[in-house]
Structures are given as C-alpha cells and as structure tokens.
C-alpha cells in the first residue's frame, strides 16, 4: 500500500523528538509516553455503566497512550468514577481525553467545561471542540483549561458519511488553531494531515479505525491503522467497538488492543524509515 499524501515534515520525526519541541505540557507528556509505551493507540470507551467502563480500561491499559470518554453517557456517574480513571491513568501511564465536542459560545463552554455534574477540566487532560462558533470557543475553553495545563483539539474533519467539516471549513479550523497557538490548541480530530500547508507540529488524532468492519449502520466509516498512520500521516488512532466490542474474556480484549497497538506502531515506524 503506498502513501496517498506527501510526507509532512513534523511527522517524519520520532514522537520523542517532537515532544522536546512542543510548547504544551500535556502534548509533551503524551508524545513522551507514546514513545515510552510504544503506543499510538487511544481506546474509546463508549459504554454506559461506570464499572463496565473501568473494566475495559483495566484490560486495555498496558496497550494504550490514551483513553477517550463520553462522560455524558454514563448512567451511574459519580465523581468516584473519574477519580478511579485518574488513578488508573497514573498507574498505567496514559492520558484521559473527554470527547465532549463543545460547540457553543465562549461563555457557555467555559461553564460546561468547568462546572456541572462532570467538572470535565478537573480530570480530563485533553478535550475537543467544534470550530463552528468561531474563535470565542477556543478562548472561552482556554480560560478554564490553560491555567490547568490542559490541551484542546479542534474537530477539523469527521469520520461519518456526509459530514460538513470539509474544504473551507477544515482550512478555517486549522487557521483558528494557528491563531490560538499550540500552547493551547495542540491539534485536530481529522482524517489526515490537515496542517500539511505549513510545518507547524500539530497532533492529528483519528477516529473511524477498524481492522475488520468497514462501517456501521449509522454512517461511521472505518479505515485500518496503516491507512491512517502511514498513508495519511496521522499521529493517534482512536478505536472503540473494534476493541471493546469483541467477543471474549479480559485476555481477548487486551489481545485485540495489542493487535491495534502493534499495527499502529509498525505503521509509525515504517513512516519514519521511509520519510
Ligand atoms: O469524526 C469523528 C469524531 C469522533 S471524536 N468520528 C468519531 O467516531 N468520533 C468518536 O470516535 C465517536 O464519538 C466515538 O466515540 C469514537 C469511534 O468509536 P467506534 O466504536 O466507531 O470506533
């Protein structure tokens, strides 16, 4: 399989080298731990019971650089859940990414990020936002997240069929990140190197990854780790149902996570060699 895009200069460098030059402490920590654990795998935990979610995290922890949550789907949420998640993150050396997809005016998102039942900024190292409302969303979230050394991603593209995050919208998302600075907006949710018109080193985290399924009944579209990391130059693969959805016991889930980790890592190493 050959590359579909020209190599983007920062992606030809090892994660550890990129870590040294990154201005955001959370991005720096992520890149370092990716190198240490030899993992560019983020597991997405979309289940609705806290104990089920924690059980998946315990299973996959050795293989991941990051765990992604949707805290608003938890039916039995209490702060003990996020406390335990944070403890597991420290014990097993991974970051927590709350996939909140903020999409309101700056004042409102600052409250949604800091307050309410979930108090996302207190426990989530990374979160994300749609650029749709304009730069006020980035500034509003930054008022809360920057003093805590958190990191923000903008959704520049999406994996679902028919989504509107294309063309000029994507270009303007990238510009918004550049205007905000990499000390706060560290990268994108995107399907490829949306930043390839410059040589700034953003992180690209990519959902819609599966080794078997090609999609689901609701518009999700999957590509393989190799297509995402090697062909498209992305940095982190986000895998949900492809890992926690498989049949079997704890060992089977870890084995599946390990399979994705190995594929993602091999694609990254090949990318470095052939840069
Ligand atoms: O464009 C996107 C952006 C995101 S963050 N497409 C996505 O699928 N996601 C998220 O990635 C989605 O909300 C879900 O949590 C995860 C994909 O899950 P999977 O089970 O399809 O791998």
PDB file of C-alpha atoms and ligand atoms in Angstrom:
ATOM      1  CA  UNK A   1       0.000   0.000   0.000  1.00  0.00           C
ATOM      2  CA  UNK A   2       1.515   3.328  -0.982  1.00  0.00           C
ATOM      3  CA  UNK A   3       1.223   6.701   0.627  1.00  0.00           C
ATOM      4  CA  UNK A   4      -1.612   8.864  -0.612  1.00  0.00           C
ATOM      5  CA  UNK A   5      -0.143  12.148   0.652  1.00  0.00           C
ATOM      6  CA  UNK A   6       3.273  13.754   0.629  1.00  0.00           C
ATOM      7  CA  UNK A   7       5.108  13.389   3.958  1.00  0.00           C
ATOM      8  CA  UNK A   8       4.520  16.312   6.318  1.00  0.00           C
ATOM      9  CA  UNK A   9       7.884  17.366   7.861  1.00  0.00           C
ATOM     10  CA  UNK A  10       6.959  17.034  11.560  1.00  0.00           C
ATOM     11  CA  UNK A  11       5.565  13.536  11.014  1.00  0.00           C
ATOM     12  CA  UNK A  12       8.900  12.317   9.728  1.00  0.00           C
ATOM     13  CA  UNK A  13      10.339  12.917  13.217  1.00  0.00           C
ATOM     14  CA  UNK A  14      10.046  10.489  16.156  1.00  0.00           C
ATOM     15  CA  UNK A  15       7.398  11.272  18.764  1.00  0.00           C
ATOM     16  CA  UNK A  16      10.141  11.769  21.370  1.00  0.00           C
ATOM     17  CA  UNK A  17      11.844  14.466  19.288  1.00  0.00           C
ATOM     18  CA  UNK A  18       8.526  16.211  18.710  1.00  0.00           C
ATOM     19  CA  UNK A  19       7.909  16.065  22.475  1.00  0.00           C
ATOM     20  CA  UNK A  20      11.029  18.071  23.206  1.00  0.00           C
ATOM     21  CA  UNK A  21       9.919  20.929  20.968  1.00  0.00           C
ATOM     22  CA  UNK A  22       6.244  21.060  21.987  1.00  0.00           C
ATOM     23  CA  UNK A  23       5.127  24.133  23.952  1.00  0.00           C
ATOM     24  CA  UNK A  24       2.125  22.478  25.656  1.00  0.00           C
ATOM     25  CA  UNK A  25       2.912  20.328  28.744  1.00  0.00           C
ATOM     26  CA  UNK A  26       0.117  17.827  28.059  1.00  0.00           C
ATOM     27  CA  UNK A  27       1.088  17.339  24.405  1.00  0.00           C
ATOM     28  CA  UNK A  28       4.701  16.954  25.514  1.00  0.00           C
ATOM     29  CA  UNK A  29       3.684  14.350  28.078  1.00  0.00           C
ATOM     30  CA  UNK A  30       1.576  12.485  25.520  1.00  0.00           C
ATOM     31  CA  UNK A  31       4.339  12.326  22.914  1.00  0.00           C
ATOM     32  CA  UNK A  32       6.832  11.149  25.536  1.00  0.00           C
ATOM     33  CA  UNK A  33       4.599   8.417  26.867  1.00  0.00           C
ATOM     34  CA  UNK A  34       3.742   7.272  23.324  1.00  0.00           C
ATOM     35  CA  UNK A  35       7.439   6.766  22.794  1.00  0.00           C
ATOM     36  CA  UNK A  36       7.876   5.044  26.175  1.00  0.00           C
ATOM     37  CA  UNK A  37       4.920   2.668  25.755  1.00  0.00           C
ATOM     38  CA  UNK A  38       5.389   2.260  22.003  1.00  0.00           C
ATOM     39  CA  UNK A  39       1.720   3.048  21.556  1.00  0.00           C
ATOM     40  CA  UNK A  40      -0.218   5.453  19.365  1.00  0.00           C
ATOM     41  CA  UNK A  41      -3.489   3.796  20.342  1.00  0.00           C
ATOM     42  CA  UNK A  42      -6.353   5.627  22.047  1.00  0.00           C
ATOM     43  CA  UNK A  43      -9.189   3.349  23.115  1.00  0.00           C
ATOM     44  CA  UNK A  44     -12.640   4.916  23.025  1.00  0.00           C
ATOM     45  CA  UNK A  45     -14.881   3.635  25.816  1.00  0.00           C
ATOM     46  CA  UNK A  46     -18.498   4.136  24.772  1.00  0.00           C
ATOM     47  CA  UNK A  47     -20.365   2.104  27.385  1.00  0.00           C
ATOM     48  CA  UNK A  48     -22.923   3.440  29.830  1.00  0.00           C
ATOM     49  CA  UNK A  49     -22.049   1.825  33.186  1.00  0.00           C
ATOM     50  CA  UNK A  50     -19.065   3.059  35.190  1.00  0.00           C
ATOM     51  CA  UNK A  51     -17.896  -0.383  36.278  1.00  0.00           C
ATOM     52  CA  UNK A  52     -18.067  -1.701  32.676  1.00  0.00           C
ATOM     53  CA  UNK A  53     -16.001   1.265  31.511  1.00  0.00           C
ATOM     54  CA  UNK A  54     -13.405   0.799  34.254  1.00  0.00           C
ATOM     55  CA  UNK A  55     -13.182  -2.916  33.472  1.00  0.00           C
ATOM     56  CA  UNK A  56     -12.377  -2.129  29.823  1.00  0.00           C
ATOM     57  CA  UNK A  57      -9.788   0.439  30.902  1.00  0.00           C
ATOM     58  CA  UNK A  58      -8.113  -2.081  33.229  1.00  0.00           C
ATOM     59  CA  UNK A  59      -7.961  -4.593  30.360  1.00  0.00           C
ATOM     60  CA  UNK A  60      -6.504  -2.313  27.709  1.00  0.00           C
ATOM     61  CA  UNK A  61      -4.322  -0.087  29.924  1.00  0.00           C
ATOM     62  CA  UNK A  62      -0.957  -1.698  29.084  1.00  0.00           C
ATOM     63  CA  UNK A  63      -1.517  -1.107  25.344  1.00  0.00           C
ATOM     64  CA  UNK A  64      -2.785   2.486  25.230  1.00  0.00           C
ATOM     65  CA  UNK A  65      -1.413   6.003  25.278  1.00  0.00           C
ATOM     66  CA  UNK A  66      -4.866   7.443  25.899  1.00  0.00           C
ATOM     67  CA  UNK A  67      -8.398   6.557  26.948  1.00  0.00           C
ATOM     68  CA  UNK A  68     -11.308   8.503  25.462  1.00  0.00           C
ATOM     69  CA  UNK A  69     -14.553   9.007  27.353  1.00  0.00           C
ATOM     70  CA  UNK A  70     -18.058  10.343  26.682  1.00  0.00           C
ATOM     71  CA  UNK A  71     -18.846  11.249  30.264  1.00  0.00           C
ATOM     72  CA  UNK A  72     -22.428  12.308  29.444  1.00  0.00           C
ATOM     73  CA  UNK A  73     -23.441   8.749  28.503  1.00  0.00           C
ATOM     74  CA  UNK A  74     -22.623   7.301  31.947  1.00  0.00           C
ATOM     75  CA  UNK A  75     -25.896   6.317  33.635  1.00  0.00           C
ATOM     76  CA  UNK A  76     -24.456   5.842  37.123  1.00  0.00           C
ATOM     77  CA  UNK A  77     -21.856   8.634  37.105  1.00  0.00           C
ATOM     78  CA  UNK A  78     -20.369   9.758  40.396  1.00  0.00           C
ATOM     79  CA  UNK A  79     -17.076  11.609  40.920  1.00  0.00           C
ATOM     80  CA  UNK A  80     -15.640   8.287  42.153  1.00  0.00           C
ATOM     81  CA  UNK A  81     -15.614   7.170  38.517  1.00  0.00           C
ATOM     82  CA  UNK A  82     -13.351   9.940  37.288  1.00  0.00           C
ATOM     83  CA  UNK A  83     -11.205   9.631  40.410  1.00  0.00           C
ATOM     84  CA  UNK A  84     -10.622   5.953  39.646  1.00  0.00           C
ATOM     85  CA  UNK A  85      -9.978   6.746  35.986  1.00  0.00           C
ATOM     86  CA  UNK A  86      -7.359   9.310  37.020  1.00  0.00           C
ATOM     87  CA  UNK A  87      -5.767   6.781  39.368  1.00  0.00           C
ATOM     88  CA  UNK A  88      -5.589   4.182  36.588  1.00  0.00           C
ATOM     89  CA  UNK A  89      -4.108   6.802  34.234  1.00  0.00           C
ATOM     90  CA  UNK A  90      -1.292   7.461  36.709  1.00  0.00           C
ATOM     91  CA  UNK A  91      -0.729   3.797  37.446  1.00  0.00           C
ATOM     92  CA  UNK A  92      -0.663   2.701  33.792  1.00  0.00           C
ATOM     93  CA  UNK A  93       0.805   5.808  32.162  1.00  0.00           C
ATOM     94  CA  UNK A  94      -1.937   7.052  29.829  1.00  0.00           C
ATOM     95  CA  UNK A  95      -3.872  10.299  29.327  1.00  0.00           C
ATOM     96  CA  UNK A  96      -7.625  10.888  29.576  1.00  0.00           C
ATOM     97  CA  UNK A  97      -9.412  12.539  26.655  1.00  0.00           C
ATOM     98  CA  UNK A  98     -13.012  13.622  27.289  1.00  0.00           C
ATOM     99  CA  UNK A  99     -14.590  13.709  23.826  1.00  0.00           C
ATOM    100  CA  UNK A 100     -17.025  16.482  24.766  1.00  0.00           C
ATOM    101  CA  UNK A 101     -17.174  18.166  21.337  1.00  0.00           C
ATOM    102  CA  UNK A 102     -18.016  21.585  22.768  1.00  0.00           C
ATOM    103  CA  UNK A 103     -19.984  23.679  20.275  1.00  0.00           C
ATOM    104  CA  UNK A 104     -21.368  26.837  21.955  1.00  0.00           C
ATOM    105  CA  UNK A 105     -20.314  30.432  22.628  1.00  0.00           C
ATOM    106  CA  UNK A 106     -17.212  31.018  24.752  1.00  0.00           C
ATOM    107  CA  UNK A 107     -19.021  31.941  27.965  1.00  0.00           C
ATOM    108  CA  UNK A 108     -21.213  28.844  27.870  1.00  0.00           C
ATOM    109  CA  UNK A 109     -18.469  26.360  27.019  1.00  0.00           C
ATOM    110  CA  UNK A 110     -16.292  27.723  29.845  1.00  0.00           C
ATOM    111  CA  UNK A 111     -19.120  26.821  32.247  1.00  0.00           C
ATOM    112  CA  UNK A 112     -19.742  23.434  30.603  1.00  0.00           C
ATOM    113  CA  UNK A 113     -16.020  22.651  30.854  1.00  0.00           C
ATOM    114  CA  UNK A 114     -15.500  23.743  34.467  1.00  0.00           C
ATOM    115  CA  UNK A 115     -18.836  23.115  36.163  1.00  0.00           C
ATOM    116  CA  UNK A 116     -21.981  20.989  36.211  1.00  0.00           C
ATOM    117  CA  UNK A 117     -22.038  17.417  37.421  1.00  0.00           C
ATOM    118  CA  UNK A 118     -18.950  16.358  35.486  1.00  0.00           C
ATOM    119  CA  UNK A 119     -16.396  19.138  36.100  1.00  0.00           C
ATOM    120  CA  UNK A 120     -14.522  17.949  32.996  1.00  0.00           C
ATOM    121  CA  UNK A 121     -11.499  20.240  33.343  1.00  0.00           C
ATOM    122  CA  UNK A 122     -10.632  18.711  36.720  1.00  0.00           C
ATOM    123  CA  UNK A 123      -9.845  15.225  35.411  1.00  0.00           C
ATOM    124  CA  UNK A 124      -9.597  15.303  31.615  1.00  0.00           C
ATOM    125  CA  UNK A 125      -6.128  16.052  30.237  1.00  0.00           C
ATOM    126  CA  UNK A 126      -7.445  16.728  26.747  1.00  0.00           C
ATOM    127  CA  UNK A 127     -10.814  17.747  25.362  1.00  0.00           C
ATOM    128  CA  UNK A 128     -12.136  18.868  21.982  1.00  0.00           C
ATOM    129  CA  UNK A 129     -14.366  21.485  20.380  1.00  0.00           C
ATOM    130  CA  UNK A 130     -16.076  22.203  17.103  1.00  0.00           C
ATOM    131  CA  UNK A 131     -14.733  25.393  15.484  1.00  0.00           C
ATOM    132  CA  UNK A 132     -18.267  26.211  14.281  1.00  0.00           C
ATOM    133  CA  UNK A 133     -18.992  29.019  16.814  1.00  0.00           C
ATOM    134  CA  UNK A 134     -15.761  30.897  15.947  1.00  0.00           C
ATOM    135  CA  UNK A 135     -12.608  31.639  17.962  1.00  0.00           C
ATOM    136  CA  UNK A 136     -14.558  32.601  21.116  1.00  0.00           C
ATOM    137  CA  UNK A 137     -14.993  28.892  21.826  1.00  0.00           C
ATOM    138  CA  UNK A 138     -11.223  28.428  21.903  1.00  0.00           C
ATOM    139  CA  UNK A 139     -10.707  31.467  24.133  1.00  0.00           C
ATOM    140  CA  UNK A 140     -13.562  30.522  26.472  1.00  0.00           C
ATOM    141  CA  UNK A 141     -12.271  26.987  26.979  1.00  0.00           C
ATOM    142  CA  UNK A 142      -8.732  28.350  27.340  1.00  0.00           C
ATOM    143  CA  UNK A 143      -9.751  30.497  30.316  1.00  0.00           C
ATOM    144  CA  UNK A 144     -10.511  27.273  32.152  1.00  0.00           C
ATOM    145  CA  UNK A 145      -8.039  24.832  30.637  1.00  0.00           C
ATOM    146  CA  UNK A 146      -4.867  26.843  30.159  1.00  0.00           C
ATOM    147  CA  UNK A 147      -4.175  27.518  33.865  1.00  0.00           C
ATOM    148  CA  UNK A 148      -4.542  23.769  34.455  1.00  0.00           C
ATOM    149  CA  UNK A 149      -2.059  22.915  31.660  1.00  0.00           C
ATOM    150  CA  UNK A 150      -4.803  21.094  29.727  1.00  0.00           C
ATOM    151  CA  UNK A 151      -4.859  20.746  25.940  1.00  0.00           C
ATOM    152  CA  UNK A 152      -7.542  21.347  23.302  1.00  0.00           C
ATOM    153  CA  UNK A 153      -8.197  19.704  19.931  1.00  0.00           C
ATOM    154  CA  UNK A 154     -10.380  21.183  17.199  1.00  0.00           C
ATOM    155  CA  UNK A 155     -12.582  18.963  15.055  1.00  0.00           C
ATOM    156  CA  UNK A 156     -11.294  19.859  11.596  1.00  0.00           C
ATOM    157  CA  UNK A 157     -12.777  16.793   9.910  1.00  0.00           C
ATOM    158  CA  UNK A 158     -15.072  13.919  10.901  1.00  0.00           C
ATOM    159  CA  UNK A 159     -15.264  10.238  10.057  1.00  0.00           C
ATOM    160  CA  UNK A 160     -19.005   9.992   9.440  1.00  0.00           C
ATOM    161  CA  UNK A 161     -20.521   9.882   5.953  1.00  0.00           C
ATOM    162  CA  UNK A 162     -21.932  13.163   4.682  1.00  0.00           C
ATOM    163  CA  UNK A 163     -20.403  15.376   7.391  1.00  0.00           C
ATOM    164  CA  UNK A 164     -19.985  19.082   6.643  1.00  0.00           C
ATOM    165  CA  UNK A 165     -16.457  19.505   8.045  1.00  0.00           C
ATOM    166  CA  UNK A 166     -14.741  19.677   4.646  1.00  0.00           C
ATOM    167  CA  UNK A 167     -12.984  22.155   2.358  1.00  0.00           C
ATOM    168  CA  UNK A 168     -13.013  25.743   3.624  1.00  0.00           C
ATOM    169  CA  UNK A 169     -14.443  24.698   6.973  1.00  0.00           C
ATOM    170  CA  UNK A 170     -11.433  22.449   7.565  1.00  0.00           C
ATOM    171  CA  UNK A 171      -8.983  25.124   6.379  1.00  0.00           C
ATOM    172  CA  UNK A 172     -10.533  27.677   8.715  1.00  0.00           C
ATOM    173  CA  UNK A 173     -10.348  25.209  11.603  1.00  0.00           C
ATOM    174  CA  UNK A 174      -6.608  24.888  11.007  1.00  0.00           C
ATOM    175  CA  UNK A 175      -6.233  28.667  10.834  1.00  0.00           C
ATOM    176  CA  UNK A 176      -8.152  29.014  14.098  1.00  0.00           C
ATOM    177  CA  UNK A 177      -5.714  26.634  15.774  1.00  0.00           C
ATOM    178  CA  UNK A 178      -2.724  28.527  14.390  1.00  0.00           C
ATOM    179  CA  UNK A 179      -4.164  31.822  15.619  1.00  0.00           C
ATOM    180  CA  UNK A 180      -4.734  30.399  19.096  1.00  0.00           C
ATOM    181  CA  UNK A 181      -1.233  28.921  19.356  1.00  0.00           C
ATOM    182  CA  UNK A 182      -0.020  25.407  20.031  1.00  0.00           C
ATOM    183  CA  UNK A 183       0.413  26.116  23.735  1.00  0.00           C
ATOM    184  CA  UNK A 184      -3.370  25.608  23.958  1.00  0.00           C
ATOM    185  CA  UNK A 185      -4.729  24.117  20.699  1.00  0.00           C
ATOM    186  CA  UNK A 186      -2.393  21.173  20.268  1.00  0.00           C
ATOM    187  CA  UNK A 187      -4.027  19.586  17.256  1.00  0.00           C
ATOM    188  CA  UNK A 188      -7.049  18.196  15.498  1.00  0.00           C
ATOM    189  CA  UNK A 189      -9.527  15.442  15.162  1.00  0.00           C
ATOM    190  CA  UNK A 190      -9.043  14.813  11.447  1.00  0.00           C
ATOM    191  CA  UNK A 191      -8.735  12.077   8.870  1.00  0.00           C
ATOM    192  CA  UNK A 192      -5.324  13.201   7.596  1.00  0.00           C
ATOM    193  CA  UNK A 193      -2.645  15.941   7.713  1.00  0.00           C
ATOM    194  CA  UNK A 194      -4.988  18.899   7.511  1.00  0.00           C
ATOM    195  CA  UNK A 195      -1.995  21.063   8.524  1.00  0.00           C
ATOM    196  CA  UNK A 196       0.230  19.981   5.624  1.00  0.00           C
ATOM    197  CA  UNK A 197       0.313  23.502   4.119  1.00  0.00           C
ATOM    198  CA  UNK A 198       2.643  24.513   6.971  1.00  0.00           C
ATOM    199  CA  UNK A 199       5.390  22.930   9.035  1.00  0.00           C
ATOM    200  CA  UNK A 200       3.872  23.534  12.466  1.00  0.00           C
ATOM    201  CA  UNK A 201       3.717  20.383  14.525  1.00  0.00           C
ATOM    202  CA  UNK A 202       0.096  19.737  15.439  1.00  0.00           C
ATOM    203  CA  UNK A 203      -1.156  16.372  16.672  1.00  0.00           C
ATOM    204  CA  UNK A 204      -3.712  14.616  14.490  1.00  0.00           C
ATOM    205  CA  UNK A 205      -5.965  12.160  16.315  1.00  0.00           C
ATOM    206  CA  UNK A 206      -8.105   9.999  14.058  1.00  0.00           C
ATOM    207  CA  UNK A 207     -11.295   8.059  14.798  1.00  0.00           C
ATOM    208  CA  UNK A 208     -13.029   5.711  12.384  1.00  0.00           C
ATOM    209  CA  UNK A 209     -10.428   2.941  12.743  1.00  0.00           C
ATOM    210  CA  UNK A 210     -11.187  -0.768  12.424  1.00  0.00           C
ATOM    211  CA  UNK A 211      -9.338  -3.845  11.236  1.00  0.00           C
ATOM    212  CA  UNK A 212     -12.451  -5.788  10.320  1.00  0.00           C
ATOM    213  CA  UNK A 213     -15.606  -3.680   9.935  1.00  0.00           C
ATOM    214  CA  UNK A 214     -15.848  -1.097   7.170  1.00  0.00           C
ATOM    215  CA  UNK A 215     -18.549   0.927   8.917  1.00  0.00           C
ATOM    216  CA  UNK A 216     -21.726   0.772  10.974  1.00  0.00           C
ATOM    217  CA  UNK A 217     -25.428   1.290  10.231  1.00  0.00           C
ATOM    218  CA  UNK A 218     -25.310   4.958  11.247  1.00  0.00           C
ATOM    219  CA  UNK A 219     -22.712   6.398   8.894  1.00  0.00           C
ATOM    220  CA  UNK A 220     -19.460   5.571  10.700  1.00  0.00           C
ATOM    221  CA  UNK A 221     -16.641   4.775   8.224  1.00  0.00           C
ATOM    222  CA  UNK A 222     -13.555   2.739   9.164  1.00  0.00           C
ATOM    223  CA  UNK A 223     -10.020   2.628   7.826  1.00  0.00           C
ATOM    224  CA  UNK A 224      -7.142   0.456   9.034  1.00  0.00           C
ATOM    225  CA  UNK A 225      -4.381   1.700  11.370  1.00  0.00           C
ATOM    226  CA  UNK A 226      -1.956   1.562   8.435  1.00  0.00           C
ATOM    227  CA  UNK A 227      -4.160   3.696   6.194  1.00  0.00           C
ATOM    228  CA  UNK A 228      -4.489   6.229   8.996  1.00  0.00           C
ATOM    229  CA  UNK A 229      -0.909   6.394  10.298  1.00  0.00           C
ATOM    230  CA  UNK A 230       1.213   5.506   7.271  1.00  0.00           C
ATOM    231  CA  UNK A 231      -0.881   6.607   4.278  1.00  0.00           C
ATOM    232  CA  UNK A 232      -2.497   9.659   5.876  1.00  0.00           C
ATOM    233  CA  UNK A 233       0.224  10.713   8.354  1.00  0.00           C
ATOM    234  CA  UNK A 234      -1.983  10.835  11.469  1.00  0.00           C
ATOM    235  CA  UNK A 235      -0.492  10.535  14.963  1.00  0.00           C
ATOM    236  CA  UNK A 236      -3.007   8.704  17.166  1.00  0.00           C
ATOM    237  CA  UNK A 237      -5.571   6.063  16.177  1.00  0.00           C
ATOM    238  CA  UNK A 238      -8.864   6.102  18.079  1.00  0.00           C
ATOM    239  CA  UNK A 239     -10.526   2.689  18.284  1.00  0.00           C
ATOM    240  CA  UNK A 240     -13.781   1.906  20.080  1.00  0.00           C
ATOM    241  CA  UNK A 241     -16.029  -1.020  19.187  1.00  0.00           C
ATOM    242  CA  UNK A 242     -13.217  -2.734  17.245  1.00  0.00           C
ATOM    243  CA  UNK A 243     -11.599  -3.402  20.637  1.00  0.00           C
ATOM    244  CA  UNK A 244     -14.128  -3.347  23.484  1.00  0.00           C
ATOM    245  CA  UNK A 245     -16.854  -4.810  21.249  1.00  0.00           C
ATOM    246  CA  UNK A 246     -15.165  -8.128  20.565  1.00  0.00           C
ATOM    247  CA  UNK A 247     -16.409 -11.409  21.993  1.00  0.00           C
ATOM    248  CA  UNK A 248     -14.359 -12.977  24.748  1.00  0.00           C
ATOM    249  CA  UNK A 249     -12.810 -12.565  28.154  1.00  0.00           C
ATOM    250  CA  UNK A 250     -10.398  -9.971  29.560  1.00  0.00           C
ATOM    251  CA  UNK A 251      -7.437 -11.581  27.825  1.00  0.00           C
ATOM    252  CA  UNK A 252      -9.207 -11.402  24.439  1.00  0.00           C
ATOM    253  CA  UNK A 253      -9.882  -7.661  24.787  1.00  0.00           C
ATOM    254  CA  UNK A 254      -6.270  -6.975  25.731  1.00  0.00           C
ATOM    255  CA  UNK A 255      -5.089  -9.163  22.823  1.00  0.00           C
ATOM    256  CA  UNK A 256      -7.261  -7.148  20.434  1.00  0.00           C
ATOM    257  CA  UNK A 257      -5.944  -3.851  21.836  1.00  0.00           C
ATOM    258  CA  UNK A 258      -2.428  -5.213  21.494  1.00  0.00           C
ATOM    259  CA  UNK A 259      -3.125  -6.074  17.843  1.00  0.00           C
ATOM    260  CA  UNK A 260      -4.165  -2.477  17.107  1.00  0.00           C
ATOM    261  CA  UNK A 261      -1.221  -1.110  19.101  1.00  0.00           C
ATOM    262  CA  UNK A 262       1.224  -3.241  17.135  1.00  0.00           C
ATOM    263  CA  UNK A 263      -0.330  -2.278  13.764  1.00  0.00           C
ATOM    264  CA  UNK A 264      -0.351   1.420  14.644  1.00  0.00           C
ATOM    265  CA  UNK A 265       3.218   1.321  15.903  1.00  0.00           C
ATOM    266  CA  UNK A 266       4.526  -0.579  12.883  1.00  0.00           C
ATOM    267  CA  UNK A 267       2.864   1.949  10.551  1.00  0.00           C
ATOM    268  CA  UNK A 268       4.547   4.772  12.514  1.00  0.00           C
ATOM    269  CA  UNK A 269       7.970   3.111  12.371  1.00  0.00           C
ATOM    270  CA  UNK A 270       7.598   2.491   8.636  1.00  0.00           C
ATOM    271  CA  UNK A 271       6.635   6.135   8.187  1.00  0.00           C
ATOM    272  CA  UNK A 272       9.860   7.223   9.913  1.00  0.00           C
ATOM    273  CA  UNK A 273      12.050   4.875   7.912  1.00  0.00           C
ATOM    274  CA  UNK A 274      10.570   5.808   4.558  1.00  0.00           C
ATOM    275  CA  UNK A 275      10.320   9.552   5.190  1.00  0.00           C
TER     276      UNK A 275
HETATM  277  O1  LIG B   1     -15.442  12.279  13.436  1.00  0.00           O
HETATM  278  C1  LIG B   1     -15.455  11.634  14.479  1.00  0.00           C
HETATM  279  C2  LIG B   1     -15.015  12.190  15.688  1.00  0.00           C
HETATM  280  C3  LIG B   1     -15.014  11.399  16.825  1.00  0.00           C
HETATM  281  S1  LIG B   1     -14.241  12.030  18.228  1.00  0.00           S
HETATM  282  N1  LIG B   1     -15.874  10.343  14.471  1.00  0.00           N
HETATM  283  C4  LIG B   1     -15.910   9.568  15.595  1.00  0.00           C
HETATM  284  O2  LIG B   1     -16.281   8.390  15.513  1.00  0.00           O
HETATM  285  N2  LIG B   1     -15.516  10.117  16.813  1.00  0.00           N
HETATM  286  C5  LIG B   1     -15.624   9.331  18.063  1.00  0.00           C
HETATM  287  O3  LIG B   1     -14.771   8.206  17.973  1.00  0.00           O
HETATM  288  C6  LIG B   1     -17.026   8.816  18.364  1.00  0.00           C
HETATM  289  O4  LIG B   1     -17.736   9.734  19.158  1.00  0.00           O
HETATM  290  C7  LIG B   1     -16.766   7.509  19.089  1.00  0.00           C
HETATM  291  O5  LIG B   1     -16.626   7.758  20.477  1.00  0.00           O
HETATM  292  C8  LIG B   1     -15.403   7.044  18.568  1.00  0.00           C
HETATM  293  C9  LIG B   1     -15.483   5.974  17.492  1.00  0.00           C
HETATM  294  O6  LIG B   1     -15.994   4.786  18.003  1.00  0.00           O
HETATM  295  P1  LIG B   1     -16.013   3.415  17.175  1.00  0.00           P
HETATM  296  O7  LIG B   1     -16.710   2.458  18.084  1.00  0.00           O
HETATM  297  O8  LIG B   1     -16.772   3.665  15.902  1.00  0.00           O
HETATM  298  O9  LIG B   1     -14.562   3.051  16.917  1.00  0.00           O
END
